[in-house]
mmCIF file of C-alpha atoms in Angstrom:
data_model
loop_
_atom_site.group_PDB
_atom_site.id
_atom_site.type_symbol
_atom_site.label_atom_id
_atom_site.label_comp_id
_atom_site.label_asym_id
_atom_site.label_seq_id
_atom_site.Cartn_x
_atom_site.Cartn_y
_atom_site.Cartn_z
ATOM 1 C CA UNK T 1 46.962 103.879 111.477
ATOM 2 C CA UNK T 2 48.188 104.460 115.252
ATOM 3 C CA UNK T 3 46.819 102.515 117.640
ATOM 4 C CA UNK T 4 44.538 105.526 119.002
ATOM 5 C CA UNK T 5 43.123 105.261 115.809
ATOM 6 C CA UNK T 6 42.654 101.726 115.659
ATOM 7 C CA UNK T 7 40.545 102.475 119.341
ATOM 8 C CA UNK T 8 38.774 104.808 118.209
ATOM 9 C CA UNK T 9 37.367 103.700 115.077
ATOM 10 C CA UNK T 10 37.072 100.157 117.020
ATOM 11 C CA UNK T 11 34.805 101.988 119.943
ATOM 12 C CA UNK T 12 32.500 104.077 117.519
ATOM 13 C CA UNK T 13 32.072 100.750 115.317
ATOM 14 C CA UNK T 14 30.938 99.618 118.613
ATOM 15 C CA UNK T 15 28.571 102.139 119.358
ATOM 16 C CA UNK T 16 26.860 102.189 115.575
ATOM 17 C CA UNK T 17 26.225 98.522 116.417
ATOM 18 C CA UNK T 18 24.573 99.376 119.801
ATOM 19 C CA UNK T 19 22.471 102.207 118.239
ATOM 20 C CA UNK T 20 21.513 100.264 115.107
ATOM 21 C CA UNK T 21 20.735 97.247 117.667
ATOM 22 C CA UNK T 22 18.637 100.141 119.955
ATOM 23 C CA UNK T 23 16.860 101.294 116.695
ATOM 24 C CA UNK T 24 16.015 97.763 115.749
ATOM 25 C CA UNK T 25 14.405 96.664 118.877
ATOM 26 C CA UNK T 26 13.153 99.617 118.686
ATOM 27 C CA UNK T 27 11.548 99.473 115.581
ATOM 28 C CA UNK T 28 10.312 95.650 116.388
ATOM 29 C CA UNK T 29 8.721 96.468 119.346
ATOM 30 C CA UNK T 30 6.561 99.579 117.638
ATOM 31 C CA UNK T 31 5.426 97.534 115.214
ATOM 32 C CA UNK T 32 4.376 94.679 117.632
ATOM 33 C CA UNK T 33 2.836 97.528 119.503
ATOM 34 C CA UNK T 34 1.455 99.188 116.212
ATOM 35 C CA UNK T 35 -0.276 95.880 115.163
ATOM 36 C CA UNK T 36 -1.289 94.950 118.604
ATOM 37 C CA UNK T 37 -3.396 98.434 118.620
ATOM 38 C CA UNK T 38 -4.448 97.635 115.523
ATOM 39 C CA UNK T 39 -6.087 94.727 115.894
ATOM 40 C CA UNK T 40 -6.711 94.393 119.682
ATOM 41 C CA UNK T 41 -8.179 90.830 119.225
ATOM 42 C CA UNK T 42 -9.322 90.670 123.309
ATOM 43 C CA UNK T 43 -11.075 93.843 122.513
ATOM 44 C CA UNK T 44 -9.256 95.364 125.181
ATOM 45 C CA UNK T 45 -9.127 98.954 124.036
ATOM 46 C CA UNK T 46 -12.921 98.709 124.636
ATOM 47 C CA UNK T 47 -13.853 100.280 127.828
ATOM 48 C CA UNK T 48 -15.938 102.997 126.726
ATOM 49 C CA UNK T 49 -17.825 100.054 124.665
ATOM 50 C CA UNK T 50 -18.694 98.407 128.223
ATOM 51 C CA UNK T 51 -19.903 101.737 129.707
ATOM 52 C CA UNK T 52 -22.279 102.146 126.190
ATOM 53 C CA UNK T 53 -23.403 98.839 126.870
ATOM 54 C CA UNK T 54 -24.141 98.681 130.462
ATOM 55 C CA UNK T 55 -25.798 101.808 129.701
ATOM 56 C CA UNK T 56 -27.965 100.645 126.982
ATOM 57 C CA UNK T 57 -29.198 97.064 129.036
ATOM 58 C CA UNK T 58 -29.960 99.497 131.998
ATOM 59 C CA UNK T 59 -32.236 101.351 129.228
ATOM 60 C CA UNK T 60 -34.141 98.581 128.448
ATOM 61 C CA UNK T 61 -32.291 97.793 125.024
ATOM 62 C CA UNK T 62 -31.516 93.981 124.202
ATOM 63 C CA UNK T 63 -27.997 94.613 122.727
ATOM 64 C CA UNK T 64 -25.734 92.392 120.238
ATOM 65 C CA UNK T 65 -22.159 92.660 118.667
ATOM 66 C CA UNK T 66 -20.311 92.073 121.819
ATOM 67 C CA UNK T 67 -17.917 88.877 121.361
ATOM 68 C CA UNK T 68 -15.202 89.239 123.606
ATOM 69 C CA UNK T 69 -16.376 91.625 126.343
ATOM 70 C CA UNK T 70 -15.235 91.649 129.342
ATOM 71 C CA UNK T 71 -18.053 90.017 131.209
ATOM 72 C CA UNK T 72 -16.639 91.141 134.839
ATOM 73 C CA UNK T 73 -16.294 94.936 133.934
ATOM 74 C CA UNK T 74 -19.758 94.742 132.267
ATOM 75 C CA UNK T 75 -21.315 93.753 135.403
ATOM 76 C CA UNK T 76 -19.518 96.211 137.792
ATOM 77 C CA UNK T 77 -20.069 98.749 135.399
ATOM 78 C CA UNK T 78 -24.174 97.803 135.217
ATOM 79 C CA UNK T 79 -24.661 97.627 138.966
ATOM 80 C CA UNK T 80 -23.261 101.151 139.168
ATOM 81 C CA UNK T 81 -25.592 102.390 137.213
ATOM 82 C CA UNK T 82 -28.471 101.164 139.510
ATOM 83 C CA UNK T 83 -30.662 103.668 141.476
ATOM 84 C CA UNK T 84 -32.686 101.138 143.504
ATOM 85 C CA UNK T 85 -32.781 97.272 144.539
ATOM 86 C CA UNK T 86 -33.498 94.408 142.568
ATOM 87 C CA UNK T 87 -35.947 91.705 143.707
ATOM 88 C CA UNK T 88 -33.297 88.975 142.607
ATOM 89 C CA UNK T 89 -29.778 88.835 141.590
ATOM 90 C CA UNK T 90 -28.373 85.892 140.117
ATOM 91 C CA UNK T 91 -24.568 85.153 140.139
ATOM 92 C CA UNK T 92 -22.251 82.117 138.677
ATOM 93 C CA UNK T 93 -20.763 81.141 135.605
ATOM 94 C CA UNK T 94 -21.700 81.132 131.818
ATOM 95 C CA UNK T 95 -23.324 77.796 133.451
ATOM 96 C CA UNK T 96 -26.114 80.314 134.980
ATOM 97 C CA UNK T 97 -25.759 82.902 131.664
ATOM 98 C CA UNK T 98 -29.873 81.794 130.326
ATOM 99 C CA UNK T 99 -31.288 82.520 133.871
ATOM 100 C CA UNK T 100 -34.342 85.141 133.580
ATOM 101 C CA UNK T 101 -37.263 86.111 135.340
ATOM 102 C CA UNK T 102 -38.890 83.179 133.463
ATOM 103 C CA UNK T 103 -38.283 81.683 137.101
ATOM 104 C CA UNK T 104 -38.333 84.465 139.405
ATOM 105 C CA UNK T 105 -40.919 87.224 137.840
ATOM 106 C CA UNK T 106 -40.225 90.707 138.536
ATOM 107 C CA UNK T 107 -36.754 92.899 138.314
ATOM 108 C CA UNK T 108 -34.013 90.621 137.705
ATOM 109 C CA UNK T 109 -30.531 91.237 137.222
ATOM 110 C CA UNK T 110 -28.081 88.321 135.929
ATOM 111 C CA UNK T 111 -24.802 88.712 136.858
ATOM 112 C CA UNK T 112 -22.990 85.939 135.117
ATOM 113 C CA UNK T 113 -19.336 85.914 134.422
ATOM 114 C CA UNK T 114 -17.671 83.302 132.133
ATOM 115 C CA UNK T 115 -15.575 81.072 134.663
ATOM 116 C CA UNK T 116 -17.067 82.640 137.640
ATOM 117 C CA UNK T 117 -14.331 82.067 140.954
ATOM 118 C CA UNK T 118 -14.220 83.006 144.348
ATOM 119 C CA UNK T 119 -13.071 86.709 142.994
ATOM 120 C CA UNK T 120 -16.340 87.387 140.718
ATOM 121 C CA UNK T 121 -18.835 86.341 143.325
ATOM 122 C CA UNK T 122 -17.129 88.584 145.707
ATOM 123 C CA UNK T 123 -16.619 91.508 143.184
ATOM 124 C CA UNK T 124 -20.879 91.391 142.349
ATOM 125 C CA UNK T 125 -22.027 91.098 145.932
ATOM 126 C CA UNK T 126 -19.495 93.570 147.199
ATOM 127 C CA UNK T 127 -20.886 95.858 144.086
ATOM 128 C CA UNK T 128 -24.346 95.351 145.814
ATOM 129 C CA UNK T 129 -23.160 95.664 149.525
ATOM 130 C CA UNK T 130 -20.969 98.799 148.969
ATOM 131 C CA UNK T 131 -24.089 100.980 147.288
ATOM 132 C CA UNK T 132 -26.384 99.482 150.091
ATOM 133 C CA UNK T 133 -28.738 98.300 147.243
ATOM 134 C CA UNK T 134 -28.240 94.724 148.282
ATOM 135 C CA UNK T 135 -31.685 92.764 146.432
ATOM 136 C CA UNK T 136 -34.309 90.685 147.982
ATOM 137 C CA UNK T 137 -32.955 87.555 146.964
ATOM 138 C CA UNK T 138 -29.348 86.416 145.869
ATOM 139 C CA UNK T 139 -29.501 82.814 144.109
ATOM 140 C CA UNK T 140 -26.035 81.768 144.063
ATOM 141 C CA UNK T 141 -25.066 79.042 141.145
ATOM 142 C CA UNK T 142 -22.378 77.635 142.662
ATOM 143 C CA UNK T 143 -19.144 75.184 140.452
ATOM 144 C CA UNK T 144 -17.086 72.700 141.781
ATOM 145 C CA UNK T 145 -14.614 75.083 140.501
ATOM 146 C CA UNK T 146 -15.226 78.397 143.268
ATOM 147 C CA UNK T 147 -13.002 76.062 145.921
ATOM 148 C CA UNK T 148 -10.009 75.276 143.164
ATOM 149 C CA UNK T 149 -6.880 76.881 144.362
ATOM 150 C CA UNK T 150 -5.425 75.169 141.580
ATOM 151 C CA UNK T 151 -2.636 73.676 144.093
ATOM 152 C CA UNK T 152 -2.081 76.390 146.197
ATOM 153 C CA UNK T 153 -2.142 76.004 150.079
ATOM 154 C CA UNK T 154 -4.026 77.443 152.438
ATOM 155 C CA UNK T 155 -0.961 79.463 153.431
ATOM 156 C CA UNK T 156 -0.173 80.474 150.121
ATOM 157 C CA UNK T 157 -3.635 81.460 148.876
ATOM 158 C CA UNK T 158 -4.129 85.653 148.621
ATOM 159 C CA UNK T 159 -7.721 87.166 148.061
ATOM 160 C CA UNK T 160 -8.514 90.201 145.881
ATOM 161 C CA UNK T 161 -9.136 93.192 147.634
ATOM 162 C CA UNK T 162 -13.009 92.977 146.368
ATOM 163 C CA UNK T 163 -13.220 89.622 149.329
ATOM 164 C CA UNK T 164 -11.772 92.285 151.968
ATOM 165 C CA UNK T 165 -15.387 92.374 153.353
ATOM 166 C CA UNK T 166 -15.541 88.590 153.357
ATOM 167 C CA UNK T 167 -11.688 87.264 153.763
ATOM 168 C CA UNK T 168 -11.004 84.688 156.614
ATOM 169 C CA UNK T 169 -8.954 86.196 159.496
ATOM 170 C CA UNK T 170 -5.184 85.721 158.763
ATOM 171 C CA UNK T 171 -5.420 85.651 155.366
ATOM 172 C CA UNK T 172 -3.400 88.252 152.981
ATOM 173 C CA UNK T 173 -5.567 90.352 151.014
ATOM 174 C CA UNK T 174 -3.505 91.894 147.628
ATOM 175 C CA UNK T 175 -4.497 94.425 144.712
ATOM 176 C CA UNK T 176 -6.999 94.528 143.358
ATOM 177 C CA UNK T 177 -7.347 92.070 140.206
ATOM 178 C CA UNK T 178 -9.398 94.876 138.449
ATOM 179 C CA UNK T 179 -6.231 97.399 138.967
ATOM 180 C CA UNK T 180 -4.065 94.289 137.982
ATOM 181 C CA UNK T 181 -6.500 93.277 135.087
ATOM 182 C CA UNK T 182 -5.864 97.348 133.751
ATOM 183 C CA UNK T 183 -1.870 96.613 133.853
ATOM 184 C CA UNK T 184 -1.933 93.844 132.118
ATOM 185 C CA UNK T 185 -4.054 95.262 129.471
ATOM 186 C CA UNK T 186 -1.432 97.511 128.751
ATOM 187 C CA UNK T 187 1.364 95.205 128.932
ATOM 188 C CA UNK T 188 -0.495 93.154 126.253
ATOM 189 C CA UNK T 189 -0.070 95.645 123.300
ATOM 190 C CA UNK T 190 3.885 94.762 123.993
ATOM 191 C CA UNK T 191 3.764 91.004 124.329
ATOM 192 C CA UNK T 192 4.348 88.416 121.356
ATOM 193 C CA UNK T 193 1.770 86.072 122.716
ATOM 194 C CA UNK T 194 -0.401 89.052 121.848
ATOM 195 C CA UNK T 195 0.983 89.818 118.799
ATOM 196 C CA UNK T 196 0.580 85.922 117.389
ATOM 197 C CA UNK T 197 -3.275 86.270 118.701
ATOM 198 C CA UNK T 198 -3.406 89.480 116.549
ATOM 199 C CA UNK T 199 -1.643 87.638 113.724
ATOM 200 C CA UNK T 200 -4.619 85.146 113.677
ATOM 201 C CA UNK T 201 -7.023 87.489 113.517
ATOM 202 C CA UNK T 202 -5.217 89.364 110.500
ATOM 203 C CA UNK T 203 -5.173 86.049 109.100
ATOM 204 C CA UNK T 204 -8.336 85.395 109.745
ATOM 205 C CA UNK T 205 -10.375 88.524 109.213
ATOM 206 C CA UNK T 206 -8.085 90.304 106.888
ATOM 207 C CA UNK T 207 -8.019 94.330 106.898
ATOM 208 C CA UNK T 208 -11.268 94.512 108.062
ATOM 209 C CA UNK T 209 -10.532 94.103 111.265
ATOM 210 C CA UNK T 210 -8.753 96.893 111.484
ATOM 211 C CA UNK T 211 -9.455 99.569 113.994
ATOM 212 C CA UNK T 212 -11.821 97.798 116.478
ATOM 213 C CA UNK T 213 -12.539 100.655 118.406
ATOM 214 C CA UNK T 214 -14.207 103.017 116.475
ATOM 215 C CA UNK T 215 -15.312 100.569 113.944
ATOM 216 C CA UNK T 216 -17.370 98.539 116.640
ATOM 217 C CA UNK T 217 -18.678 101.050 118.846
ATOM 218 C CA UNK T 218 -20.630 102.420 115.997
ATOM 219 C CA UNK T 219 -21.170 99.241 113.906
ATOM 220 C CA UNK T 220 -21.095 96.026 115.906
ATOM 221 C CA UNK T 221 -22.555 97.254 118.953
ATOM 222 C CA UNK T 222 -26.450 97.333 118.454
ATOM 223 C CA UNK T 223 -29.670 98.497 120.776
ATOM 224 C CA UNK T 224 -32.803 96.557 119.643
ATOM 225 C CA UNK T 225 -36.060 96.202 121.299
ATOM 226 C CA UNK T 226 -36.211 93.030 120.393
ATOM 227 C CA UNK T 227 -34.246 89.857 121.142
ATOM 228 C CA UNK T 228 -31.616 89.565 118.981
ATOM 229 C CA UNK T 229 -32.092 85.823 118.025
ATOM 230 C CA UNK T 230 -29.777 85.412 114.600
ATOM 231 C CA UNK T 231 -26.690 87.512 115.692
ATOM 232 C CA UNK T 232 -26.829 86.633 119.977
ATOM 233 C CA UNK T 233 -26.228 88.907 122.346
ATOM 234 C CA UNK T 234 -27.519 89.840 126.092
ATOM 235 C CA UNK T 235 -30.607 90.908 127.509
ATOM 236 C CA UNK T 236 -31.723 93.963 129.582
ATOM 237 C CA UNK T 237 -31.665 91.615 132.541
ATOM 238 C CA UNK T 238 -28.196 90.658 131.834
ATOM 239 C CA UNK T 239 -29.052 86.817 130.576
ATOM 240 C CA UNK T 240 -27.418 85.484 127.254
ATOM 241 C CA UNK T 241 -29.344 85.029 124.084
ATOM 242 C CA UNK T 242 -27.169 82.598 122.497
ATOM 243 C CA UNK T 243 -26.934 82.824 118.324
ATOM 244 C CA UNK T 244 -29.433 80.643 115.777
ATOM 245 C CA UNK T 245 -26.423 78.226 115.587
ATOM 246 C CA UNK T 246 -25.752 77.658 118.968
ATOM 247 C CA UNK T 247 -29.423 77.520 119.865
ATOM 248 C CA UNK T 248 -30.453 74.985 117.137
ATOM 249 C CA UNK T 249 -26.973 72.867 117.230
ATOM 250 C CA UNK T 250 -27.971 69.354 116.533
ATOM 251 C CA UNK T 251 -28.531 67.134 120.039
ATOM 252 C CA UNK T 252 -25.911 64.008 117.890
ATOM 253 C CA UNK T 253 -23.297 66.660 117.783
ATOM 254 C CA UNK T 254 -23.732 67.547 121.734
ATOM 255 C CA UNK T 255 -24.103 64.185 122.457
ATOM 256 C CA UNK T 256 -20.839 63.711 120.325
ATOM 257 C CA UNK T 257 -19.299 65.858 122.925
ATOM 258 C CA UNK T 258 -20.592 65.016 125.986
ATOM 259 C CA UNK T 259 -19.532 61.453 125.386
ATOM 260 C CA UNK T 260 -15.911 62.902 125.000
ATOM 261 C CA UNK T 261 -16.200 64.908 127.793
ATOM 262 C CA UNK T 262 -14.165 64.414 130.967
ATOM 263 C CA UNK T 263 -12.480 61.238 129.330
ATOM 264 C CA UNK T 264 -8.889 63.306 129.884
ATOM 265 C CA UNK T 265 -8.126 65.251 132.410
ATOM 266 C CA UNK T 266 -8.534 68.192 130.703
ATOM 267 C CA UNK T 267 -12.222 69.505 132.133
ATOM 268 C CA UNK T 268 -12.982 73.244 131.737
ATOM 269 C CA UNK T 269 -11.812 74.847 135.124
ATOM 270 C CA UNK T 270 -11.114 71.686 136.926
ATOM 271 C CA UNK T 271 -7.392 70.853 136.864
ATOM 272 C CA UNK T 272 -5.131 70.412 139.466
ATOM 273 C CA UNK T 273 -8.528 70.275 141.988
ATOM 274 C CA UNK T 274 -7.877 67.779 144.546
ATOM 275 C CA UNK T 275 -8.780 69.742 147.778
ATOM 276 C CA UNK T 276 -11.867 72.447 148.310
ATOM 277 C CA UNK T 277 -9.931 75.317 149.050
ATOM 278 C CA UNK T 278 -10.205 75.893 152.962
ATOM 279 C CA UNK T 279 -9.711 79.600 152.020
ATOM 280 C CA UNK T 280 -11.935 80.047 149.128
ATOM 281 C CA UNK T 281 -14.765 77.726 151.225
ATOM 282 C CA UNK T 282 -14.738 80.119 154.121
ATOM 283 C CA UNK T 283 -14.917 83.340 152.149
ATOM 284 C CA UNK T 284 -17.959 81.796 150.508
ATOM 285 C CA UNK T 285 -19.385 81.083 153.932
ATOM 286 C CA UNK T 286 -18.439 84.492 154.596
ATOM 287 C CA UNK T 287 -20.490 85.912 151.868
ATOM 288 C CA UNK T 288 -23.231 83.628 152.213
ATOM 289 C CA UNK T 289 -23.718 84.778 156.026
ATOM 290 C CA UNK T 290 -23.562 88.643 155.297
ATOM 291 C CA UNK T 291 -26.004 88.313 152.900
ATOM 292 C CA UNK T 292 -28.213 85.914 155.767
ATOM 293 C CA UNK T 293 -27.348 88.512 158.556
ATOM 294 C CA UNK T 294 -28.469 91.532 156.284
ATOM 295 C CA UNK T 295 -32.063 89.573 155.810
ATOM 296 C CA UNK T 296 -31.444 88.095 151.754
ATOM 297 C CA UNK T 297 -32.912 85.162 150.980
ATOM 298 C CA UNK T 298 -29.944 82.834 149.300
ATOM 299 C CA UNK T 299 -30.568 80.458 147.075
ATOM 300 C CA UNK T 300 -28.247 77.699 146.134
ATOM 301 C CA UNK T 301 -27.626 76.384 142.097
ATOM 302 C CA UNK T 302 -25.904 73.159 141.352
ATOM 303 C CA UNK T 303 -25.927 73.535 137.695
ATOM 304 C CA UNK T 304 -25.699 69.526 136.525
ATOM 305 C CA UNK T 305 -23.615 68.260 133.553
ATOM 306 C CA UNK T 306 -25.103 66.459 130.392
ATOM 307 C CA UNK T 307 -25.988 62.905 131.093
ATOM 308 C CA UNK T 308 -23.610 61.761 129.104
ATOM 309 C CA UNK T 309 -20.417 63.715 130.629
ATOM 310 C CA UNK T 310 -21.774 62.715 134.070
ATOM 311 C CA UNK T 311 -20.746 58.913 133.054
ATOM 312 C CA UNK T 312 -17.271 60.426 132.835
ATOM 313 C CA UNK T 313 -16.590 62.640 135.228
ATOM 314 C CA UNK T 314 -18.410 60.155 138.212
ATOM 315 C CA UNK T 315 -16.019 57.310 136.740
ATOM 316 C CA UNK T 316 -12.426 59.413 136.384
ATOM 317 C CA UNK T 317 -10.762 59.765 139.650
ATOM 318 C CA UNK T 318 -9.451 63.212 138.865
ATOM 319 C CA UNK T 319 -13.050 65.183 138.882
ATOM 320 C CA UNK T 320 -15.805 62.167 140.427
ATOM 321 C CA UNK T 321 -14.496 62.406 143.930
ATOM 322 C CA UNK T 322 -13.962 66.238 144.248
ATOM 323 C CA UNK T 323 -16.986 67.172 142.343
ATOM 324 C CA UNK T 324 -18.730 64.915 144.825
ATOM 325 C CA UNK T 325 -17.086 66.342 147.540
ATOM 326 C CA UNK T 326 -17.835 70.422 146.420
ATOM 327 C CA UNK T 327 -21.287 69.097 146.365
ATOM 328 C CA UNK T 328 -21.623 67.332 150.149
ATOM 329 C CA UNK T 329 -19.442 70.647 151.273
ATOM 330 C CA UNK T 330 -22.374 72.883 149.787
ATOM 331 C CA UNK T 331 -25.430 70.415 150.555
ATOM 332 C CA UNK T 332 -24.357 70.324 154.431
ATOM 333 C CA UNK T 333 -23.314 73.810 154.484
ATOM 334 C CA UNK T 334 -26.732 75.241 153.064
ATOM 335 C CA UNK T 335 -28.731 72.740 155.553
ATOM 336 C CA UNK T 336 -26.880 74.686 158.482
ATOM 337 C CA UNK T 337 -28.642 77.790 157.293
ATOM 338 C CA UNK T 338 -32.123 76.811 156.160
ATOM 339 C CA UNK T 339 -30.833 77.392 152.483
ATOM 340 C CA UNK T 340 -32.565 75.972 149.557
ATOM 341 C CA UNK T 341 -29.724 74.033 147.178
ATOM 342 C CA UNK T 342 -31.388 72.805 144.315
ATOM 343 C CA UNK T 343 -29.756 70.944 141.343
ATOM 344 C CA UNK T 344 -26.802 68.337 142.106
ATOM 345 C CA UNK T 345 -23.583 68.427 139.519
ATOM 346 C CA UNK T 346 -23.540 64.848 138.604
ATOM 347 C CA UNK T 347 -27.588 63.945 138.799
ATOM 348 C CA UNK T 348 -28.869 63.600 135.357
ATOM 349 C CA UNK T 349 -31.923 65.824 136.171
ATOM 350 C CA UNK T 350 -31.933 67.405 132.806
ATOM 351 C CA UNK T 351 -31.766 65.665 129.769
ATOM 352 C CA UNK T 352 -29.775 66.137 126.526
ATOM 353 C CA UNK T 353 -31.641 67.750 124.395
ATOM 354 C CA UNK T 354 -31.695 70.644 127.328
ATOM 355 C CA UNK T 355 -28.210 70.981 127.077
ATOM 356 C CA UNK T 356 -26.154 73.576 124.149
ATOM 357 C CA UNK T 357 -23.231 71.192 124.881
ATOM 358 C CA UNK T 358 -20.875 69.055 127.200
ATOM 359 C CA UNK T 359 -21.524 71.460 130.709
ATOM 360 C CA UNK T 360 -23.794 74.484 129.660
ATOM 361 C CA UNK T 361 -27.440 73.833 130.292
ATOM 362 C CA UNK T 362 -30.599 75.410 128.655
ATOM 363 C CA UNK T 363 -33.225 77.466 130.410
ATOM 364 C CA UNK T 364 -35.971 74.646 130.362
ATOM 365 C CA UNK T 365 -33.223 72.834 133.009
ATOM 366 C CA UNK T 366 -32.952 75.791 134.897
ATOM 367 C CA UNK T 367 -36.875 76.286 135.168
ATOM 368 C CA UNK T 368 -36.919 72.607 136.404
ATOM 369 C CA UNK T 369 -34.070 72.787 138.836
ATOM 370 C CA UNK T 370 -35.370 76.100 140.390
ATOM 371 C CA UNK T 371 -39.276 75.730 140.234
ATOM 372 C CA UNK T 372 -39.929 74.564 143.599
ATOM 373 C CA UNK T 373 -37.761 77.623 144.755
ATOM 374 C CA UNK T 374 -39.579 79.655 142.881
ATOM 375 C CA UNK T 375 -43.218 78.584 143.817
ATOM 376 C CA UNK T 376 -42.274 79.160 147.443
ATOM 377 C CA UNK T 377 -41.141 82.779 146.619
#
């Protein structure tokens, strides 16, 4: 064999490796693709679901079937739908999520969002604002967590393009975390984190769960007239029914886990919170005055902690003192404007048994944080 020979059959070995190596990464990622599709266990192939039901709570309908919605898009996608004003809007966390016109009769819409930041407060009330159907009354349920810039300085911090209306002069304003949350629904079907959360729900559900996005539109999704009490699910105002077994979980096991709560420092939404965000403290300002200046009523919610978890958090340095402090910031900041704040974080107002577990009250202890507020109104 010369030594062309010898090349050549050296540089097309070469490039049968590189094509087999193409074809097999290739292959891999169609099949991680293929099986993220498949399975899609953050639902997020679901859009047209949030449309049918934001559409179906604006009807009236009590709806169920909708683990892993995206709570955000649901509620942007039910206040356009709106043709007039409601008389009260509420807005926080799954903290706020049992909140109906139990306290403030008439049309109420519940905006909760689970883990409600800075962002989601400004995405709802910028909803509102930009259709001029802004409500009689906003009642804000504020966390400790809204000022966590989870270690970020005030220099460094960025707002979403929803705060525009309400962002603090000199600071940068970026995308829009609804046009980021669409990109990174599509780079999901292509990463392995995905793929080993669609793994666990093969292994978990088996075939079945196959094909989400037909399957559940038509099957999982479903309009009832009345509450959906076994099965859970949201109301026409927007308020969670929780399932039987959350509802009727024993008060020993949430005592079990209040007791544990806020022993570590591993508290939902709290970490690396040493410092209220000077950023994220004037943009709620900000939103708080524009809705003052455009003649809302605002209403303040300090939604408190089981009894029990209050023992914990008060006595470990890494949550007591800034939970405290979120607190003072939003007691001396609502005095300033004649605002009602009613509830305290760490203030065992409620009791156990009106708790479904460590941080997530009940509606009895929102009817007694918020019924002075609501017998003046």
């Amino acid at each position: 064999m010369t030594d062309q020979s010898a090349d050549d059959l050296a540089s097309k070995t070469y490039r049968t490796y590189l094509y087999g190596l193409a074809a097999g990464f290739f292959f891999f990622m169609a099949s991680v693709v293929t099986i993220n599709l498949a399975y899609d266990p953050a639902n997020l192939l679901l859009d047209d679901q949030i449309k049918a039901v934001a559409k179906l709570m604006e009807e009236g309908n009590y709806v169920s079937g909708i683990s892993n919605l995206d709570m955000l898009a649901l509620q942007s996608e039910r206040i356009s739908l709106l043709r007039r004003p409601p008389d009260t809007v509420v807005m926080g966390s799954s903290r706020a999520m049992v909140i109906s016109s139990e306290i403030w009769p008439g049309n109420l819409k519940n905006h909760w969002v689970n883990g409600a930041g800075i962002f989601q407060f400004c995405q709802v009330v910028e909803g509102y604002a930009s259709r001029s159907i802004l409500p009689r009354r906003m009642v804000l349920v504020i966390d400790p967590w809204v000022f966590n810039a989870n270690g970020q300085s005030a220099e460094a911090t960025s707002l979403d393009e929803a705060c525009r209306r309400f962002t603090p002069a000199g600071v940068k304003v970026v995308a829009s975390s609804l046009d980021r949350q669409q990109t990174a629904k599509a780079l999901a079907f292509v990463s392995l984190g995905y793929l080993k959360a669609s793994i666990e729900r093969a292994r978990q559900y088996g075939v079945s769960s196959i094909a989400p996005y037909w399957r559940r539109l038509s099957v999982e999704t479903a309009a009832t007239s009345d509450p959906p009490l076994v099965r859970g699910g949201l109301a026409p105002e927007g308020y969670r029914i929780p399932p039987e077994a959350e509802r009727t979980i024993s008060e020993k096991k949430v005592a079990e886990a209040a007791k544990a709560f806020g022993l570590d420092n591993k508290a939902y939404n709290l970490g690396n919170f040493r410092e209220l965000s000077p950023v994220y403290a004037q943009t709620l300002l900000n939103i708080i005055d524009y809705l003052q200046n455009a003649g809302i009523e605002v209403i303040i919610g300090l939604a408190p902690y089981h009894p029990l978890a209050i023992k914990n958090l008060a006595a470990n340095p890494a949550y007591g003192p800034i939970i405290t402090k979120a607190e003072d910031f939003l007691r001396k900041e609502g005095a300033a404007r004649g605002i009602q704040v009613k509830g305290s974080y760490l203030s065992d107002i409620c009791k156990g048994p009106e708790f479904f577990d460590p941080f997530h009250p009940r509606a009895s202890c929102h009817l007694r944080i918020f019924r002075d507020a609501s017998l003046k109104n």
